[in-house]
Tab-separated table of C-alpha atoms and ligand atoms in Angstrom:
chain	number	residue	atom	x	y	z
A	1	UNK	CA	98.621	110.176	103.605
A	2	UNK	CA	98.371	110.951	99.911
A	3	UNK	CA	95.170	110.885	98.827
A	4	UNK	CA	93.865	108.119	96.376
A	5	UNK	CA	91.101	107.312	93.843
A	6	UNK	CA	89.754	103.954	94.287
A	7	UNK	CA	87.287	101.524	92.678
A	8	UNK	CA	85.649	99.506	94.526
A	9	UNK	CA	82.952	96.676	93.333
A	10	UNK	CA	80.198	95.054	95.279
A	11	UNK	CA	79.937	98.343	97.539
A	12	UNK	CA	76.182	98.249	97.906
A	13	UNK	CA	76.589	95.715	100.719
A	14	UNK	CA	78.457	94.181	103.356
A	15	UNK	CA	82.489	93.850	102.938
A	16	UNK	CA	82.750	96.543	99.756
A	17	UNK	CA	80.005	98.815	101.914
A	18	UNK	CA	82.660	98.375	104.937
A	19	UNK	CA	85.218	99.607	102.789
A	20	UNK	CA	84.153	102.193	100.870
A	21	UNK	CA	83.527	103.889	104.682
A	22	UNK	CA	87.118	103.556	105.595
A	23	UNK	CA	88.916	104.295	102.591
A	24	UNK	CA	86.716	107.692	102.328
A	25	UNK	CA	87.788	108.239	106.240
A	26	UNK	CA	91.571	107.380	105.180
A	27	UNK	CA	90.960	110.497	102.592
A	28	UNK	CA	90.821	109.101	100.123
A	29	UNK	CA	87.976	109.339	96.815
A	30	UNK	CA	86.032	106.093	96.743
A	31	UNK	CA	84.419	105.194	93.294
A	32	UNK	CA	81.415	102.880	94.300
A	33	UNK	CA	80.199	100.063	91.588
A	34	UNK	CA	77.149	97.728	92.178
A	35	UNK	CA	74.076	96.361	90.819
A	36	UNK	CA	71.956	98.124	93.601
A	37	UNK	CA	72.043	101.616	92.391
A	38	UNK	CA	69.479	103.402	95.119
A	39	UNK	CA	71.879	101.620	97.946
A	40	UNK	CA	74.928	103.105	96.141
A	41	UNK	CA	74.056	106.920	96.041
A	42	UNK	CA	72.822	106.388	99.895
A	43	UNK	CA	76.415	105.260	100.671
A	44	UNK	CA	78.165	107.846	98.305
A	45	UNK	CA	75.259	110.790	100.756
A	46	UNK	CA	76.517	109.221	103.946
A	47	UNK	CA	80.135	109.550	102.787
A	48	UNK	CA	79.699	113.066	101.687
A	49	UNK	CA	77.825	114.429	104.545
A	50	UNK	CA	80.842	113.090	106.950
A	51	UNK	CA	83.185	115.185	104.420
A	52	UNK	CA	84.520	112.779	102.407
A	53	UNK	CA	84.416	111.844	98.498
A	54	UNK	CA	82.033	109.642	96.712
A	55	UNK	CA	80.433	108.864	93.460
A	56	UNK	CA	78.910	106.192	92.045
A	57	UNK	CA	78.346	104.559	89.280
A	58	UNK	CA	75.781	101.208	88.771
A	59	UNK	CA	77.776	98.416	87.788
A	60	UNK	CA	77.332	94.642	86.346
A	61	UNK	CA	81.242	93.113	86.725
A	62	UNK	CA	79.745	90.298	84.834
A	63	UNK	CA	79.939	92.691	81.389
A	64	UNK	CA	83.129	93.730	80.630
A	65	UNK	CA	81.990	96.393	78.445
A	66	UNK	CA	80.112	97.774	81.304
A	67	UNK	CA	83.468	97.074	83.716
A	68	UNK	CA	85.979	99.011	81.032
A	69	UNK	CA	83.039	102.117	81.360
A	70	UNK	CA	83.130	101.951	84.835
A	71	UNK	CA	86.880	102.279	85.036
A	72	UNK	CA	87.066	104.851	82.237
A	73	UNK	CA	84.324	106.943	83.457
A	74	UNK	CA	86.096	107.701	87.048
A	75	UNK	CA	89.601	107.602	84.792
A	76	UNK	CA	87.923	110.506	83.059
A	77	UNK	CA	86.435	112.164	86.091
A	78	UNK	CA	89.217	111.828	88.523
A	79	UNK	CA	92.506	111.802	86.095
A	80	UNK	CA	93.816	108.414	87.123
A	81	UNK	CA	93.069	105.199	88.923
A	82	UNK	CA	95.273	104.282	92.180
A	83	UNK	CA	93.009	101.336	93.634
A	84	UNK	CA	90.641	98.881	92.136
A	85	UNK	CA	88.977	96.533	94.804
A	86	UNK	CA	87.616	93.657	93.386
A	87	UNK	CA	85.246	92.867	95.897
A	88	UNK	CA	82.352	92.058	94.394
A	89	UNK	CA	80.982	87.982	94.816
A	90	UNK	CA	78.264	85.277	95.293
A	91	UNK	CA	78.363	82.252	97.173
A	92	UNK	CA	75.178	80.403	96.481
A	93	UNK	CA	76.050	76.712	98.353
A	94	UNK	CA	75.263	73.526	97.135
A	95	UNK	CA	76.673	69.706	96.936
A	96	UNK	CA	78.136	69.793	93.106
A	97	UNK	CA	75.429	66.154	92.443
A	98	UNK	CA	72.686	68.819	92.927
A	99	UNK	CA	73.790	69.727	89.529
A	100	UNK	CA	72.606	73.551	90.114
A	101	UNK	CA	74.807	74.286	86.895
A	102	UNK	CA	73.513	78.360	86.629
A	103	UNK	CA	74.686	78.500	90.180
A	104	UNK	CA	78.382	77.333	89.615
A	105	UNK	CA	78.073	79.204	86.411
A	106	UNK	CA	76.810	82.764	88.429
A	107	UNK	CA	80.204	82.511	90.764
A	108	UNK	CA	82.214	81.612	88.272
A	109	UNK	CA	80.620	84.897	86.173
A	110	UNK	CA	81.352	87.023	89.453
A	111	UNK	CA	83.712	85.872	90.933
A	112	UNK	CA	86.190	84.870	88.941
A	113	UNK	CA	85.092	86.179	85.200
A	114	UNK	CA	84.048	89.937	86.997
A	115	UNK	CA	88.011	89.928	88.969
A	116	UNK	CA	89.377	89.432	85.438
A	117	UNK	CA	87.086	91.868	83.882
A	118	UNK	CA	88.468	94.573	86.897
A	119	UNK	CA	92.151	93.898	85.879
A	120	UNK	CA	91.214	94.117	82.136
A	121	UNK	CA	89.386	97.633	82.733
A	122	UNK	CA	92.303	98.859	84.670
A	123	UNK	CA	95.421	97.224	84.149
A	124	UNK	CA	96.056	99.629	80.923
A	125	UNK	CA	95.560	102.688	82.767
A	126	UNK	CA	97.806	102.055	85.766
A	127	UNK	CA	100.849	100.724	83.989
A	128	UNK	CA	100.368	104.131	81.838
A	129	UNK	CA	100.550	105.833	84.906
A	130	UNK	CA	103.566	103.376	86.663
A	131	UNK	CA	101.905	102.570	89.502
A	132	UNK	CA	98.669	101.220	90.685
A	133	UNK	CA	96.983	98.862	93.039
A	134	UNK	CA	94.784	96.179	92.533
A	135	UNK	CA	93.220	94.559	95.929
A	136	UNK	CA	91.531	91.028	95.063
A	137	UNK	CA	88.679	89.907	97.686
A	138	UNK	CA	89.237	86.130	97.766
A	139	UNK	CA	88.535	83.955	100.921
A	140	UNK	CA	89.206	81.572	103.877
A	141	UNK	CA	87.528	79.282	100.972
A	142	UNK	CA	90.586	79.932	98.576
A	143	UNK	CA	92.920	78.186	101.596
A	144	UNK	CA	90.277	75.049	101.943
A	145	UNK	CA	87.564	73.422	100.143
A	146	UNK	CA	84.144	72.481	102.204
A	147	UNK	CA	81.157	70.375	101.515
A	148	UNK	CA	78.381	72.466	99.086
A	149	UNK	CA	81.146	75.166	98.714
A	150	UNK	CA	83.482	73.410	95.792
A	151	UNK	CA	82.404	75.557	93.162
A	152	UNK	CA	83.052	78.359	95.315
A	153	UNK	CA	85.985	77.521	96.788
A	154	UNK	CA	87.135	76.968	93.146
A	155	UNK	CA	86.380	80.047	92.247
A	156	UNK	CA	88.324	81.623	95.255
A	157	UNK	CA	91.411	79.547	94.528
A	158	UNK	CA	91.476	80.873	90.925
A	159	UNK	CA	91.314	84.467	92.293
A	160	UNK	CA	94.173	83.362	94.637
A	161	UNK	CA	96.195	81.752	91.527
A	162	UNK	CA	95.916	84.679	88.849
A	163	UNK	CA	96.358	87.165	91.964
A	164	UNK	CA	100.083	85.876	92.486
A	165	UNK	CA	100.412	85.641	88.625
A	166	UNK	CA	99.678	89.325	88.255
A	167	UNK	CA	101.884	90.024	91.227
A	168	UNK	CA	105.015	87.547	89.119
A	169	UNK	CA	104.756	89.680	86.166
A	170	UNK	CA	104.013	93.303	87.539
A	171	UNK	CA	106.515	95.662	88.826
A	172	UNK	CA	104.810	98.686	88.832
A	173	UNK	CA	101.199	97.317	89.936
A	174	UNK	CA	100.556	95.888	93.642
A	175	UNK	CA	98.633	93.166	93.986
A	176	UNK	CA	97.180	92.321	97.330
A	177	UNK	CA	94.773	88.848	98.207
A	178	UNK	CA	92.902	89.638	101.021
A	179	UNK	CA	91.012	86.619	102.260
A	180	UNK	CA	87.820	86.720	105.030
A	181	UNK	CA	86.588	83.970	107.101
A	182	UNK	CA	83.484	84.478	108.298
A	183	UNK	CA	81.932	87.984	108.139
A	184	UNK	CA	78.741	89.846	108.819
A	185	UNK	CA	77.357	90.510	105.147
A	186	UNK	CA	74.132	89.604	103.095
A	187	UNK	CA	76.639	86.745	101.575
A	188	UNK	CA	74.343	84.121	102.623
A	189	UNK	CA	70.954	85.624	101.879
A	190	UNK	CA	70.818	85.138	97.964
A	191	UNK	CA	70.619	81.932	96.389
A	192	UNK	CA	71.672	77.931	97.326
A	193	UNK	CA	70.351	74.886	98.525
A	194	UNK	CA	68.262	76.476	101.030
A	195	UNK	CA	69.303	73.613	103.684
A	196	UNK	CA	73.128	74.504	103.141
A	197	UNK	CA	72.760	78.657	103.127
A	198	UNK	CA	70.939	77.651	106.243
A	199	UNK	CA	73.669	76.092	107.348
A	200	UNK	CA	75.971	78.697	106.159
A	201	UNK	CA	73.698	81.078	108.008
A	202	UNK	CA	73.895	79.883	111.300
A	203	UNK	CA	77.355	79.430	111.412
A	204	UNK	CA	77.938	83.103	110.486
A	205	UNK	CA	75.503	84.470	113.101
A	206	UNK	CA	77.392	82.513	115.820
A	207	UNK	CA	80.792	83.336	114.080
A	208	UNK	CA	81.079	86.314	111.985
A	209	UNK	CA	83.596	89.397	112.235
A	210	UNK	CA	82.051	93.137	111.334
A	211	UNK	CA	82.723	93.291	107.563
A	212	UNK	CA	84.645	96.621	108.875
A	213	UNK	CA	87.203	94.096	109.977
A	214	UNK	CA	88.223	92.878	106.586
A	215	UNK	CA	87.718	96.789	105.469
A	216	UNK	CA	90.868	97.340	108.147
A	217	UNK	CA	92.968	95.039	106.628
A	218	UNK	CA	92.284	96.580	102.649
A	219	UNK	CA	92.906	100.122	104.427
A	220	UNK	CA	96.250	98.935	105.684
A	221	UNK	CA	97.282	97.288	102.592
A	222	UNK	CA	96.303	100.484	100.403
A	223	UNK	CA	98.004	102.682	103.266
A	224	UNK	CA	101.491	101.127	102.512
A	225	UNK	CA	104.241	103.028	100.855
A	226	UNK	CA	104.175	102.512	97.067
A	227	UNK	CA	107.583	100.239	97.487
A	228	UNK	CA	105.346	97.877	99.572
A	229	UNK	CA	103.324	95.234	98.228
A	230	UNK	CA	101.631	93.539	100.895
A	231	UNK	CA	100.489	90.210	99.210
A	232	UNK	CA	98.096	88.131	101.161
A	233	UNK	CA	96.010	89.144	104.501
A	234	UNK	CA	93.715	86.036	106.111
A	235	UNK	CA	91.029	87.828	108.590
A	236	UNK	CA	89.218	85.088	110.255
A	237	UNK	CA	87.629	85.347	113.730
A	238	UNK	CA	89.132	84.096	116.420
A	239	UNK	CA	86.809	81.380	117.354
A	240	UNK	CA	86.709	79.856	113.022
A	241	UNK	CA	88.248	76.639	112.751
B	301	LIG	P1	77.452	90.842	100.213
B	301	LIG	O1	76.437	89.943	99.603
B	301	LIG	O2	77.025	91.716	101.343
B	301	LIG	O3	78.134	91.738	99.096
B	301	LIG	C1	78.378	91.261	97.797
B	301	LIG	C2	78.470	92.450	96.856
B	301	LIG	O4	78.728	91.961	95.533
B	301	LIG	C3	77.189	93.252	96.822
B	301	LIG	O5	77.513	94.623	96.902
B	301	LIG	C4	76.608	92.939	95.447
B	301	LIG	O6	75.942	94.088	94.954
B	301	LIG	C5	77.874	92.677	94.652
B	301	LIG	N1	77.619	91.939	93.412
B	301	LIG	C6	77.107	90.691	93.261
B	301	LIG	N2	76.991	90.404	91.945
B	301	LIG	C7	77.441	91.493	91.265
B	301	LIG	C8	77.570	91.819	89.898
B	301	LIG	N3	77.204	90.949	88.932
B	301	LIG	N4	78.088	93.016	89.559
B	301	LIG	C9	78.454	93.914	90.513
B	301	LIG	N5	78.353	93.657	91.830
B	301	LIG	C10	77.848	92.468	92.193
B	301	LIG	O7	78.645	89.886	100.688
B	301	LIG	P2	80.132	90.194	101.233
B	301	LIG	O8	80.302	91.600	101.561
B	301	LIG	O9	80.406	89.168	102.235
B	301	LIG	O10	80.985	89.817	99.932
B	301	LIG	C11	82.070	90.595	99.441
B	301	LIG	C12	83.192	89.676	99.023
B	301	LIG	O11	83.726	89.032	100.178
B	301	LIG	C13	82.771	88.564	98.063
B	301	LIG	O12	83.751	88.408	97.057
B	301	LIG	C14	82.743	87.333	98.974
B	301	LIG	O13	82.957	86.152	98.247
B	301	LIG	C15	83.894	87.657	99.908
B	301	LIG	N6	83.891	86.917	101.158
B	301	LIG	C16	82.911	87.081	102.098
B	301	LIG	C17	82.931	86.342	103.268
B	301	LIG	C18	81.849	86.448	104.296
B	301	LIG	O14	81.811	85.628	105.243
B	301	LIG	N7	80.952	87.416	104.221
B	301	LIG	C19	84.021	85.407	103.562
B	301	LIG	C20	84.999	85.319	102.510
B	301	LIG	C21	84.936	86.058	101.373
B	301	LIG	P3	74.631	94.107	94.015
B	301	LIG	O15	73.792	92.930	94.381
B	301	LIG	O16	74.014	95.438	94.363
B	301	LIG	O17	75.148	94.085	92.610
């Protein structure tokens, strides 16, 4: 397969750790953004000593500034940009009367505000180039809404919506949704109404898919020909309602 250099945000942890591992395996040169610089340059070691290609870089998607250097830093580096994985998110759960307005205002910051800050910081490059990829990480929660997850779910939904926008007006770029149920991460550590991440807790130990699952599905959809857009993929375990 041809070999490809791809972003990828939120790869510290969990889903964007997941997929940094099998993109590298695929081949291909995986560009690794996160807050958490020390668990970064472990990943980017552990990718390296199995033979593949990593760098990283530490990343806020919150600061488009620091999103645009991201992208033009590996642009520089590598000569191009194939992939960008917007993966990075926060899902701190709470009823929206508990009013925990810096909370709906984090998600929509990462969530929604840092996707939109990853197409800004690449968008220009690829359609210089004619051709590029841009993989959204949404959610089961951008298919239904749930008590404490509204402002979540909102935000997923709007990933969702400006997703199949991008994909209306883009012939060159492919756009893929891919949206995970329930999946072994450190999603449900940070943040909330401590009764509801509870909540959200158990249900993912008795519940969750390995975040390598979801990190199939983006290696499939980046493994297509470039006439091929795959769209959306839903990964949900079995047993999720
Ligand atoms: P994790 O908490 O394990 O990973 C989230 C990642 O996002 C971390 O690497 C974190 O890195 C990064 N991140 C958070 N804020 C920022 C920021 N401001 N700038 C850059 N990176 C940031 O959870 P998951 O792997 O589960 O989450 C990945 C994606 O999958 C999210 O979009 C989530 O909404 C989605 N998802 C997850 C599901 C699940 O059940 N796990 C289900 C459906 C969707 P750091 O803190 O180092 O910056």
């Amino acid at each position: 397969m041809h070999s490809k250099i791809v972003l990828i945000t939120g790869a510290s942890s969990g889903i964007g750790a997941a997929t940094a591992r099998r993109l590298a395996a695929d081949g291909h040169h995986v560009v690794l953004g996160a807050r958490r610089v020390g668990r970064l340059a472990a990943l980017a070691d552990e990718i390296r000593a199995s033979g593949g290609r990593a760098d990283h870089r530490e990343l806020d998607v919150t600061d488009l500034d620091d999103m645009r250097a991201f992208a033009e830093a590996a642009r520089d580096r590598l000569g191009r940009i194939d992939v960008l994985v917007n993966n990075a998110g926060v899902m701190p759960l709470s009823r929206v009367d508990a009013l925990r307005v810096e909370e709906w205002n984090q998600m929509i910051d990462v969530n929604l505000r840092g996707t939109l800050h990853g197409v800004a910081a690449v968008l220009p490059h690829m359609r210089a180039q004619g051709a590029g990829h841009i993989v959204n990480v949404a959610s089961t929660s951008a298919h239904r809404v749930d008590p404490t997850a509204a402002v979540y779910c909102a935000t997923k939904y709007a990933v969702r919506a400006l997703s199949e926008g991008l994909r209306q007006e883009s012939s060159d770029v492919r756009v893929t949704v891919v949206s995970p149920g329930f999946t072994r991460s450190e999603l449900t550590d940070r943040g909330g109404d401590p009764e509801a991440q509870a909540a959200a807790r158990a249900a993912a130990r008795q519940l969750a898919i390995p975040a390598s699952a979801v990190a199939d599905a983006i290696g499939y959809a980046v493994s297509q020909p470039g006439d091929v857009d795959v769209n959306e993929i839903v990964v949900r375990p079995t047993v999720q309602g």
